[in-house]
PDB file of C-alpha atoms in Angstrom:
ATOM      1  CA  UNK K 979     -34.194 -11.928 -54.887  1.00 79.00           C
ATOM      2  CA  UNK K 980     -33.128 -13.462 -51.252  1.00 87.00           C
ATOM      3  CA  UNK K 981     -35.728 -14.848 -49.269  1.00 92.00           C
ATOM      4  CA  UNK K 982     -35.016 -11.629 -46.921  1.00 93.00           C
ATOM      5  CA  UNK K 983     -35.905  -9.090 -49.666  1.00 94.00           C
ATOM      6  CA  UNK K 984     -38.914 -11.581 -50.491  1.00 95.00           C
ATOM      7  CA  UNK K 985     -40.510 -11.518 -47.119  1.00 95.00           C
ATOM      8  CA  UNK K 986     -40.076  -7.350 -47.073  1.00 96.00           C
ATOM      9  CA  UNK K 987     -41.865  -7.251 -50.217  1.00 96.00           C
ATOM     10  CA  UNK K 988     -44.693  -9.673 -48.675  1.00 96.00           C
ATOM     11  CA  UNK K 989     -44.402  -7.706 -45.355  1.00 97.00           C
ATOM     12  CA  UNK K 990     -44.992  -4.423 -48.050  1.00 96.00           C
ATOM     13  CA  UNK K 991     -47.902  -5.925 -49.269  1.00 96.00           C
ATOM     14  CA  UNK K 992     -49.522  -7.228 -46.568  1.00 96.00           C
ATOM     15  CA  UNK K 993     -49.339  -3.631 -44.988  1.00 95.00           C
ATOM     16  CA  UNK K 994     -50.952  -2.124 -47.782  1.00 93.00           C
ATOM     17  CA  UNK K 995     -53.525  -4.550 -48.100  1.00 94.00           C
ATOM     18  CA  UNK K 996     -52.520  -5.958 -51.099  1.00 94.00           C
ATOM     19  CA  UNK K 997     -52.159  -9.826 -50.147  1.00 94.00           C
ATOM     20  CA  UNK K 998     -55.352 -12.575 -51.204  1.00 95.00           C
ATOM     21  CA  UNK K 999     -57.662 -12.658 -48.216  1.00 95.00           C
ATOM     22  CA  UNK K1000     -55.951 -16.408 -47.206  1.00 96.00           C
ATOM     23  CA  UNK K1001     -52.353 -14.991 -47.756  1.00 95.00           C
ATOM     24  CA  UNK K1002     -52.938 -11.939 -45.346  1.00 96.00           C
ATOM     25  CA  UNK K1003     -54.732 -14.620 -42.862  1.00 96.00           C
ATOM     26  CA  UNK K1004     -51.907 -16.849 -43.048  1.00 96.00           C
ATOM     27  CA  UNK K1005     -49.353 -13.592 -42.315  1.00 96.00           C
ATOM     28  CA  UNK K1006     -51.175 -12.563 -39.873  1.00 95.00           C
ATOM     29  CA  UNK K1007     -51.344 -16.010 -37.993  1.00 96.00           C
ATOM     30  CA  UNK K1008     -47.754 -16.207 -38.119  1.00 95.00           C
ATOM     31  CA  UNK K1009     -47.551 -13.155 -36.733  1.00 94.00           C
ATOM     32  CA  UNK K1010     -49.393 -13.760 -33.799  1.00 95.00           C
ATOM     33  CA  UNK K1011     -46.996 -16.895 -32.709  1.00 96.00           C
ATOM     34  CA  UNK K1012     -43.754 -14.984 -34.216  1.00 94.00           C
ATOM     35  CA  UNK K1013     -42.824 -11.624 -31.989  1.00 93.00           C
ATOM     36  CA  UNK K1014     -39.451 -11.166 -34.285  1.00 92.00           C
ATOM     37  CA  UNK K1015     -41.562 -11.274 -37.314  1.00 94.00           C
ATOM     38  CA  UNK K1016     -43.517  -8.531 -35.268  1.00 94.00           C
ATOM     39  CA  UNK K1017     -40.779  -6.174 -34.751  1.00 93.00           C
ATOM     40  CA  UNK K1018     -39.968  -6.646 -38.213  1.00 95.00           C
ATOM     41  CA  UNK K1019     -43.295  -5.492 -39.738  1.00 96.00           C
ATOM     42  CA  UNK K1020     -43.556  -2.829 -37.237  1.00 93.00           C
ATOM     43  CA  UNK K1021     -39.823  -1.441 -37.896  1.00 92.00           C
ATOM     44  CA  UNK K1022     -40.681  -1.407 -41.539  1.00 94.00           C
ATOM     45  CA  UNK K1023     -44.060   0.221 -41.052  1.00 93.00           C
ATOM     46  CA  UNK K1024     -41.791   2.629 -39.087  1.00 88.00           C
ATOM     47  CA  UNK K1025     -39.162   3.634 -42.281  1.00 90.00           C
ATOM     48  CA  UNK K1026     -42.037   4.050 -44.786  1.00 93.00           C
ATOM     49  CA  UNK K1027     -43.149   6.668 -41.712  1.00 89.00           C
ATOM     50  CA  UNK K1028     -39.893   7.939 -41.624  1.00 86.00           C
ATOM     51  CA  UNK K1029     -40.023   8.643 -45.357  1.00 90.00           C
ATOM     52  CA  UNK K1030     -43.404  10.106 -45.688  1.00 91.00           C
ATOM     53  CA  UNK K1031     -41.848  12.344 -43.051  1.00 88.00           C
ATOM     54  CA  UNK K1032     -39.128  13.210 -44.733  1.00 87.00           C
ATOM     55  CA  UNK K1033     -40.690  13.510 -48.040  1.00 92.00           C
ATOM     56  CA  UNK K1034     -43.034  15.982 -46.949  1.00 93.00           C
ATOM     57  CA  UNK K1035     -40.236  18.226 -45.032  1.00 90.00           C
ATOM     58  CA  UNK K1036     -38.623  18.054 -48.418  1.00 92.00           C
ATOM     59  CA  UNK K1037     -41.597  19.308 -50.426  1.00 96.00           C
ATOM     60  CA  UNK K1038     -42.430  21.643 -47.970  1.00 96.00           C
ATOM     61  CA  UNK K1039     -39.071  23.543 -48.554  1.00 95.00           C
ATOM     62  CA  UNK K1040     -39.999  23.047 -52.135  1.00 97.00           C
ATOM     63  CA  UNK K1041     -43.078  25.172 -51.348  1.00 98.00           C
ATOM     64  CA  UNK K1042     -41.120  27.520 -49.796  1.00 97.00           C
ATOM     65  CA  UNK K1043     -38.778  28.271 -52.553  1.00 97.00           C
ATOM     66  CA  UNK K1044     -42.230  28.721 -55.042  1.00 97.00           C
ATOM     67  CA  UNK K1045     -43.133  31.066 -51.924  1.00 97.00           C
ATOM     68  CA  UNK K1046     -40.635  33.275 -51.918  1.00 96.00           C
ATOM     69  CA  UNK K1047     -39.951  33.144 -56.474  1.00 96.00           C
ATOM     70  CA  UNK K1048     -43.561  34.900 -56.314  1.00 95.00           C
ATOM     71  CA  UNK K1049     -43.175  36.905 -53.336  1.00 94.00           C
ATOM     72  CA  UNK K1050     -39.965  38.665 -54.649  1.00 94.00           C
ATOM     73  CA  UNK K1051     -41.423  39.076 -58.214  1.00 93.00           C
ATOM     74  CA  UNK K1052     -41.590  42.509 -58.913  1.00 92.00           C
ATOM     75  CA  UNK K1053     -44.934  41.586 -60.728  1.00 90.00           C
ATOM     76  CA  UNK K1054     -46.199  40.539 -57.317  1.00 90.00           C
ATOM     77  CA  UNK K1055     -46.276  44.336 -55.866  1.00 92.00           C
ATOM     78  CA  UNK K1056     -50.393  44.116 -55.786  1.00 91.00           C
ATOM     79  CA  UNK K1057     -49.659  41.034 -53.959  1.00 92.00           C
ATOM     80  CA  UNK K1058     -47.462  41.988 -51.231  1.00 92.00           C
ATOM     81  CA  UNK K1059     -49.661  45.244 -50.833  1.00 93.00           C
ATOM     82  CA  UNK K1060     -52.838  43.252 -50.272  1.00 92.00           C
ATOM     83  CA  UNK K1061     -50.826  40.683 -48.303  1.00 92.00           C
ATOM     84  CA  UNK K1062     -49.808  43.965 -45.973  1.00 92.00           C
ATOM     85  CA  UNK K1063     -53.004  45.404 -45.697  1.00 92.00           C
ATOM     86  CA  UNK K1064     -54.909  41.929 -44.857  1.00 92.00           C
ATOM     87  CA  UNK K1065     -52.216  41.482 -41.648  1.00 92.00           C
ATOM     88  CA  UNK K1066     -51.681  44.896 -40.550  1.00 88.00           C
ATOM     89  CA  UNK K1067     -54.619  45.290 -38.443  1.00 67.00           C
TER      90      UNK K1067
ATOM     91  CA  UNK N 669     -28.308  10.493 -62.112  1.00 48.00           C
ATOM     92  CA  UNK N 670     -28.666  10.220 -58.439  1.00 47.00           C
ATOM     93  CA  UNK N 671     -25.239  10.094 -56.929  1.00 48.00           C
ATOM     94  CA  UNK N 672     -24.926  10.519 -52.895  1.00 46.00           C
ATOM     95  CA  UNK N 673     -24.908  14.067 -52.839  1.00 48.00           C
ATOM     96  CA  UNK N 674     -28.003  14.316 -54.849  1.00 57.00           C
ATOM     97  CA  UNK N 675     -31.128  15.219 -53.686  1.00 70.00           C
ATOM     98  CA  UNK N 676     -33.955  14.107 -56.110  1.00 83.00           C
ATOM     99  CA  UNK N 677     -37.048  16.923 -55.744  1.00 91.00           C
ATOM    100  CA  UNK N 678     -40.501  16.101 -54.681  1.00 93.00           C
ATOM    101  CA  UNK N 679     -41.754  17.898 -57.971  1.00 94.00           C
ATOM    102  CA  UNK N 680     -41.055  17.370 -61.385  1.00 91.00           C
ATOM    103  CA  UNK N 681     -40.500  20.457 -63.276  1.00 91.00           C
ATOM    104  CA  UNK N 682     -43.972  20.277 -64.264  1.00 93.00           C
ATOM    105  CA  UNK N 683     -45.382  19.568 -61.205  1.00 94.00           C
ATOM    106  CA  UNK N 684     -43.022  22.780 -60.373  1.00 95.00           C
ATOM    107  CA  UNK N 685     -44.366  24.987 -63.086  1.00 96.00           C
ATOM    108  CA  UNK N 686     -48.219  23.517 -61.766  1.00 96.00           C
ATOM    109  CA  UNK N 687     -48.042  24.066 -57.715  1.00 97.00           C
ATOM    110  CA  UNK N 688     -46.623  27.808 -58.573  1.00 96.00           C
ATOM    111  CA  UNK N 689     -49.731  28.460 -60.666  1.00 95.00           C
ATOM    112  CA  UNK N 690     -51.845  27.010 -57.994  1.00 96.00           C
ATOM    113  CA  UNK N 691     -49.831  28.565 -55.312  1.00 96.00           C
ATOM    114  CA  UNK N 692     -50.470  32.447 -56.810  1.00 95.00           C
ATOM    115  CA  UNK N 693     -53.624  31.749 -57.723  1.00 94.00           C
ATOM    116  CA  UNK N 694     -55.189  30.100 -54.253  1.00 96.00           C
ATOM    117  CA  UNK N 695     -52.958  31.644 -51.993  1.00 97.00           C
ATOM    118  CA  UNK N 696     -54.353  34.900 -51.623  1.00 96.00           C
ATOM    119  CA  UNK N 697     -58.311  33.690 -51.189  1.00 96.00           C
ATOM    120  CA  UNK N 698     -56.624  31.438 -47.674  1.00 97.00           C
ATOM    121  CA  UNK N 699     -54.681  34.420 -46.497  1.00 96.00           C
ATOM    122  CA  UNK N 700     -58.166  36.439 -46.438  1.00 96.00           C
ATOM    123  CA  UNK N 701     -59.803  33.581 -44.600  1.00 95.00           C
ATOM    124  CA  UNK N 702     -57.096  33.218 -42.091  1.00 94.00           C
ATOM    125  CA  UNK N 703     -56.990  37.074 -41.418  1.00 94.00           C
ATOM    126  CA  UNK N 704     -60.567  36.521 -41.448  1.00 93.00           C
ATOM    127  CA  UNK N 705     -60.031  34.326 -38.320  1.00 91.00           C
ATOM    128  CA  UNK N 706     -57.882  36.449 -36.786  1.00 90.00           C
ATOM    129  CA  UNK N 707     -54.725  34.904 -38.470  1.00 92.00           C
ATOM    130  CA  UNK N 708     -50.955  36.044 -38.949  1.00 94.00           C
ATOM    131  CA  UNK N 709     -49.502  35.991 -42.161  1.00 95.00           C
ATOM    132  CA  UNK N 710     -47.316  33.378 -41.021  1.00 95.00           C
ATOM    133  CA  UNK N 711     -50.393  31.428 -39.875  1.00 95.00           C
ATOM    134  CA  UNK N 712     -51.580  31.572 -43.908  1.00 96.00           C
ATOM    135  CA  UNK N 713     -48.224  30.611 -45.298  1.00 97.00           C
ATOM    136  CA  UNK N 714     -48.148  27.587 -42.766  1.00 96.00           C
ATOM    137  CA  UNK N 715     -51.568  26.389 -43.337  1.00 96.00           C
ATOM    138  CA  UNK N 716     -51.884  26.413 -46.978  1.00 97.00           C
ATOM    139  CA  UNK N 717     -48.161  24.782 -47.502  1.00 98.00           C
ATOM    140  CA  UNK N 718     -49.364  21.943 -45.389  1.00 97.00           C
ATOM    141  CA  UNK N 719     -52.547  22.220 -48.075  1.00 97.00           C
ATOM    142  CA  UNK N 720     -50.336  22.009 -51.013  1.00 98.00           C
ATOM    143  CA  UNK N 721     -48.367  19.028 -49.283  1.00 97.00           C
ATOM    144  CA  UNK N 722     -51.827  16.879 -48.363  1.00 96.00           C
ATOM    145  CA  UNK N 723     -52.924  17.936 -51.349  1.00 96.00           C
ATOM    146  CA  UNK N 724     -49.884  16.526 -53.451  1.00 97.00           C
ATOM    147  CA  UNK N 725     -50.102  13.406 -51.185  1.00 96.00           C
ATOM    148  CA  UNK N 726     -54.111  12.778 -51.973  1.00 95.00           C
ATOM    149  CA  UNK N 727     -53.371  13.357 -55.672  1.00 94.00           C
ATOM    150  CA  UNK N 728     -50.711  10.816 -55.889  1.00 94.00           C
ATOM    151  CA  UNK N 729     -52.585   7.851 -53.969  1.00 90.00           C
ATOM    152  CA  UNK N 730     -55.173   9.058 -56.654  1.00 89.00           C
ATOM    153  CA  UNK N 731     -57.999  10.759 -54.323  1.00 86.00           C
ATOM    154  CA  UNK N 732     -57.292  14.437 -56.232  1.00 83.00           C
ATOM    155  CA  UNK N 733     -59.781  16.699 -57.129  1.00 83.00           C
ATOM    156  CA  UNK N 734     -62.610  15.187 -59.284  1.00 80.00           C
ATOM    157  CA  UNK N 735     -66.039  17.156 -59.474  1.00 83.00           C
ATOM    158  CA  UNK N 736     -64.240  20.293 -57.964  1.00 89.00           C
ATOM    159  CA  UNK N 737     -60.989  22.411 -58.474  1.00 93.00           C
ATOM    160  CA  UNK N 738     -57.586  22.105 -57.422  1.00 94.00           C
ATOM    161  CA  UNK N 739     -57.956  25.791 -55.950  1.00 95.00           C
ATOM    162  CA  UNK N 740     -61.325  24.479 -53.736  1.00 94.00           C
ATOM    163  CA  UNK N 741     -60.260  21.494 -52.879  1.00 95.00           C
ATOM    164  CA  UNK N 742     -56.914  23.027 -51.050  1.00 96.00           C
ATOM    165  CA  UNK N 743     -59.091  25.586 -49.869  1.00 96.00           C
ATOM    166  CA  UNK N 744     -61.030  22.853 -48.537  1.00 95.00           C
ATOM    167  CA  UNK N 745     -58.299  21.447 -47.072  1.00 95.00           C
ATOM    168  CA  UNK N 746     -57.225  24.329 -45.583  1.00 95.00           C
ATOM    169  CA  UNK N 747     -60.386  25.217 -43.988  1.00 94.00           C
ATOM    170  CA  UNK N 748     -60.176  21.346 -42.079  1.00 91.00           C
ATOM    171  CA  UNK N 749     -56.652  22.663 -41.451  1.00 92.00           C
ATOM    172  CA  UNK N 750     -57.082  25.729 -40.070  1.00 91.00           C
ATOM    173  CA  UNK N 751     -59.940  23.820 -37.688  1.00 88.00           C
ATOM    174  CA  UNK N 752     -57.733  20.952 -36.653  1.00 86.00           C
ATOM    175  CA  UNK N 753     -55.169  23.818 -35.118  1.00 84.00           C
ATOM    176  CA  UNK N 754     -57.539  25.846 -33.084  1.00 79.00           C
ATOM    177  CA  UNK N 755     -60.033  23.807 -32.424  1.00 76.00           C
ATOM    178  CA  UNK N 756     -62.599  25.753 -34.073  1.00 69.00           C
ATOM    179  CA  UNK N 757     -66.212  23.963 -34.670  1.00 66.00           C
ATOM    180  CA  UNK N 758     -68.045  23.483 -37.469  1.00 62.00           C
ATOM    181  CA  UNK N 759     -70.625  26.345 -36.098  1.00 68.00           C
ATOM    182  CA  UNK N 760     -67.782  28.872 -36.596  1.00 77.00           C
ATOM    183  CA  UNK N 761     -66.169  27.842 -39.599  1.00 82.00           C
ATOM    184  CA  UNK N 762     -69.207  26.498 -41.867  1.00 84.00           C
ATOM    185  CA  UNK N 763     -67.792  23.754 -44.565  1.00 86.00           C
ATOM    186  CA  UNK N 764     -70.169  22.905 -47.688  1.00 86.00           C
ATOM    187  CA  UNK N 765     -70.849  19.293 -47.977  1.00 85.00           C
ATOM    188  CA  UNK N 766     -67.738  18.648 -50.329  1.00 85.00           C
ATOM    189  CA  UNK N 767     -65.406  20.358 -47.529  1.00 86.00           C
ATOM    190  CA  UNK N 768     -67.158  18.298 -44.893  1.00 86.00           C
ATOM    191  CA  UNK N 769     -65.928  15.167 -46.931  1.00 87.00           C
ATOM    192  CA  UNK N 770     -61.954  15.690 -46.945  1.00 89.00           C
ATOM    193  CA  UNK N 771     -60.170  13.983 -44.418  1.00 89.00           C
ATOM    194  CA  UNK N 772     -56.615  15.022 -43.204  1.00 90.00           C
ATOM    195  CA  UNK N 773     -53.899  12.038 -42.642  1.00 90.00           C
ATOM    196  CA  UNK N 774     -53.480  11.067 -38.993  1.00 85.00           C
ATOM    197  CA  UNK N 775     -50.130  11.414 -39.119  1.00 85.00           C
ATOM    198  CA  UNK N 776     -50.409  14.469 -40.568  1.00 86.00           C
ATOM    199  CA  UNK N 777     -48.969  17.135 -37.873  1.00 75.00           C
ATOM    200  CA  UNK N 778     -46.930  14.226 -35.392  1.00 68.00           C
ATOM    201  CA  UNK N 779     -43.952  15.682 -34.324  1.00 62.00           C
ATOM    202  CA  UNK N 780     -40.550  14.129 -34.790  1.00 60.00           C
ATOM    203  CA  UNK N 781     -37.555  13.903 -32.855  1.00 56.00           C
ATOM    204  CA  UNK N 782     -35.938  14.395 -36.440  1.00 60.00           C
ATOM    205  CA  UNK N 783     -32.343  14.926 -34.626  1.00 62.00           C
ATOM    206  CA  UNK N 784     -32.457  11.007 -34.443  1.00 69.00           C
ATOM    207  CA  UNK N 785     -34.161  10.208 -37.436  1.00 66.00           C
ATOM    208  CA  UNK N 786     -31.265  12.694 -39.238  1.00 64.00           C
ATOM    209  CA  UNK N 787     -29.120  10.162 -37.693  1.00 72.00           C
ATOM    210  CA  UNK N 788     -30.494   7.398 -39.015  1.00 68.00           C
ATOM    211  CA  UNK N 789     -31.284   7.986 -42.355  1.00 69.00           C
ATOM    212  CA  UNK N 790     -27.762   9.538 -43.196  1.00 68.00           C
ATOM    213  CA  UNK N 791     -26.240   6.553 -41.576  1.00 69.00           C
ATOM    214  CA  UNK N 792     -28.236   4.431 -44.217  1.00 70.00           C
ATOM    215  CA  UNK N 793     -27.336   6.536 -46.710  1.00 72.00           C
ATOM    216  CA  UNK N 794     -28.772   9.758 -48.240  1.00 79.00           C
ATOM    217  CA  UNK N 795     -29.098   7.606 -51.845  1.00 85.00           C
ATOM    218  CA  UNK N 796     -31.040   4.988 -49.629  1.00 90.00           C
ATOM    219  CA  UNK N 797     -33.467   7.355 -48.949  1.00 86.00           C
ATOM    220  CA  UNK N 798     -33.711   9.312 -52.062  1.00 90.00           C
ATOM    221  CA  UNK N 799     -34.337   5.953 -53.949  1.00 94.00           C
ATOM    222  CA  UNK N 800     -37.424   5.694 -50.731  1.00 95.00           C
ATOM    223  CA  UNK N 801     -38.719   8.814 -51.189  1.00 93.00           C
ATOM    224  CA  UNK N 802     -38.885   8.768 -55.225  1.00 95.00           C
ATOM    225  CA  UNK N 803     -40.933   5.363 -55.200  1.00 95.00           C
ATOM    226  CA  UNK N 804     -43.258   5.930 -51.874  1.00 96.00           C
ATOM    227  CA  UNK N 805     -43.264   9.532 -52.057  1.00 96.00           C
ATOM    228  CA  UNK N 806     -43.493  11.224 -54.741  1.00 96.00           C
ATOM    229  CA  UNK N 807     -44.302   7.893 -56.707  1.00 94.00           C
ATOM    230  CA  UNK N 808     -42.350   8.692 -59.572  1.00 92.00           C
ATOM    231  CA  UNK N 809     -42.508   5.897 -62.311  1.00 91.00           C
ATOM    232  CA  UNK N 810     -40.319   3.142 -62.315  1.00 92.00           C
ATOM    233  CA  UNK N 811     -38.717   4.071 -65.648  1.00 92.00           C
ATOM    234  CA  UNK N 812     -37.741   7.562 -64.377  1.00 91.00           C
ATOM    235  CA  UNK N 813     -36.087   6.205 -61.340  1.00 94.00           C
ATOM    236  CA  UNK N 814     -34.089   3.562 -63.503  1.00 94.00           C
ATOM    237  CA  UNK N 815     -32.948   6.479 -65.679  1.00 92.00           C
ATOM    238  CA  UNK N 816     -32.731   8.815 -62.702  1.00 91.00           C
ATOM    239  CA  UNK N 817     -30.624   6.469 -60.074  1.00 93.00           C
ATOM    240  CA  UNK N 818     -28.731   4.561 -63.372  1.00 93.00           C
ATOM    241  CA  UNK N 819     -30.063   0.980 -62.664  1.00 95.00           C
ATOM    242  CA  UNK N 820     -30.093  -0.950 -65.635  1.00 95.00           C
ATOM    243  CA  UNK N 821     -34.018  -2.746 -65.309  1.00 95.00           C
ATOM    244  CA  UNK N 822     -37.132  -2.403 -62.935  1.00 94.00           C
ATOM    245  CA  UNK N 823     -36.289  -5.530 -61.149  1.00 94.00           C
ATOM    246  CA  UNK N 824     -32.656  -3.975 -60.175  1.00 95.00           C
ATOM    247  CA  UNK N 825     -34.689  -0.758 -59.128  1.00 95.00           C
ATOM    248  CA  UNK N 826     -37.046  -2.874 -57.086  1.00 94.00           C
ATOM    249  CA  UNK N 827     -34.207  -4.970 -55.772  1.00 95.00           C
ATOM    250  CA  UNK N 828     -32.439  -1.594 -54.707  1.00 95.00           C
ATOM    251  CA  UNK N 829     -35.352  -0.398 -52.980  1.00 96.00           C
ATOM    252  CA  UNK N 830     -35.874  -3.797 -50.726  1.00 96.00           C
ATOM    253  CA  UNK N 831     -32.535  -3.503 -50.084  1.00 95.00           C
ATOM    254  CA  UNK N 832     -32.838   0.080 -48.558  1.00 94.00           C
ATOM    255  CA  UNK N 833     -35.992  -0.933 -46.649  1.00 94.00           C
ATOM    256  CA  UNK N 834     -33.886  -3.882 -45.543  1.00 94.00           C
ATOM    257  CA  UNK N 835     -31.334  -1.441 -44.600  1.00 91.00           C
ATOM    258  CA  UNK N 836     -33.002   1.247 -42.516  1.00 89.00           C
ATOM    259  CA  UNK N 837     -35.873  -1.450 -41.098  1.00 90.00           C
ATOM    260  CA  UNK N 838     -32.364  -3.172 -39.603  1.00 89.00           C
ATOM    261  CA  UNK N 839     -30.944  -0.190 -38.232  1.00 85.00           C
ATOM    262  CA  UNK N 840     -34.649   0.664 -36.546  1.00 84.00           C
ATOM    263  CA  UNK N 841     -34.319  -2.799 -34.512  1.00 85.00           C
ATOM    264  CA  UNK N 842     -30.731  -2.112 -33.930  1.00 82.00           C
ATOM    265  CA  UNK N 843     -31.795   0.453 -32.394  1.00 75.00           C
ATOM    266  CA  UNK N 844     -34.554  -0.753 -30.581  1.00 63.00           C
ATOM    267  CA  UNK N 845     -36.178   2.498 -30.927  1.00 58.00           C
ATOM    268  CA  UNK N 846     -39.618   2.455 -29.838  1.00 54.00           C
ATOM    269  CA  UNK N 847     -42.527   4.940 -31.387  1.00 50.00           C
ATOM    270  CA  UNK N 848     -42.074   7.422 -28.378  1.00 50.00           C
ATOM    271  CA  UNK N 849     -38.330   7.968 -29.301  1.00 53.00           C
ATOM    272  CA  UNK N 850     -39.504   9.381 -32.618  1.00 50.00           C
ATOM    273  CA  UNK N 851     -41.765  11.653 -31.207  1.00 48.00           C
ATOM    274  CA  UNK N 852     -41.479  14.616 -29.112  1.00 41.00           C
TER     275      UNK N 852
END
């Protein structure tokens, strides 16, 4: 693997605390004198955001599709009728 | 396989077959507490889909359900839920000590400016982030997403998914987007 891929996967690692105590000390000092290396960690702290974000607006339409397969059952008429009577007040 | 029209699903068929279970079964006992509370309908539907979701997140970094059931612990959930949004207390909405204990992820209700992020992520490539979301998201094994996205071994999978980190973390500081341009 490059040496770019190599230092995401040791950036991925150190941000989920998976790095030996000397290895994360040793990342994190070269952090402190290396402000590209810093916008580096934080833009890929920022994707695995952007995916969590995206996952869950993805599941959540998932949901939504479950939602409305049991709402529109014609099994789920005791459902819907205690649905209607819980919100109708 | 994955191609880039593909969209790979948060469940697995099973996982399917499992949250509709759970979701006819637990649903109704959160719509009566949230019309309990003076809840709409809307209000239940809301709340316990972003149950289901922190409860499909806790299960797959392994903090599920142990001494209790899947329908309290989203009930639990819900409960810190419904809390978080109106700023109920404790005093009005009592929680047992195993509610007390579930947290809800920070991050959990941050909006996004997701016109930009839309931008983004389909500039990287809808594959790029379907190949994200199977390993970080929904964590689906390594195997699955070899046979799923057609690479031939888990280092070419792992390789792949560097390479889309690479990608999008690039096009983030090309960007020079700060945190407060993803939020609104």
């Amino acid at each position: 693997m490059r040496t770019s891929l190599n230092r995401i996967s040791e950036t991925e690692q150190y941000l989920t605390g998976r790095l030996r105590v000397a290895d994360a000390l040793q990342f994190r000092a070269k952090l402190l004198v290396n402000p590209s290396q810093r916008t580096d960690v934080a833009a890929q702290q920022k994707v695995y955001e952007l995916v969590r974000f995206f996952g869950r607006k993805k599941l959540r339409s998932e949901l939504e599709e479950i939602h409305y397969k049991i709402f529109s059952d014609p099994e789920a008429l005791q459902l819907r009728r205690e649905m209607e009577e819980l919100f109708s007040k | 396989m994955a191609t880039e029209t593909q969209v790979i699903n948060c469940l697995t068929k099973d996982e399917e077959a499992y949250f509709s279970f759970l979701y006819a079964s637990t649903f109704p006992g959160v719509a009566r507490f949230v019309s309990r509370h003076q809840g709409t309908f809307q209000d239940a539907k809301d709340i316990f889909q972003d149950a289901l979701v922190i409860f499909y997140e806790k299960t797959k970094e392994g903090s599920g359900p142990v001494r209790v059931s899947a329908a309290s612990y989203i009930f639990g959930i819900a409960k810190h839920l419904w809390i978080k949004k109106y700023n109920r207390s404790c005093a009005e909405i009592p929680l047992d000590e195993f509610e007390a204990s579930i947290t809800i992820p920070e991050d959990y209700h941050q909006t996004v400016a997701s016109d930009k992020l839309l931008h983004f992520l389909t500039a990287a490539g809808e594959k790029c982030l379907a190949l994200l979301q199977a390993f970080y998201y929904s964590r689906i094994s390594v195997r699955q997403i070899m046979s799923l996205f057609g690479y031939r071994n888990e280092h070419t999978a792992s390789v792949q998914k560097f390479k889309c980190l690479e990608k999008i973390r690039d096009k983030i500081k090309s960007k020079s987007l700060h945190y407060e341009d993803f939020t609104e």
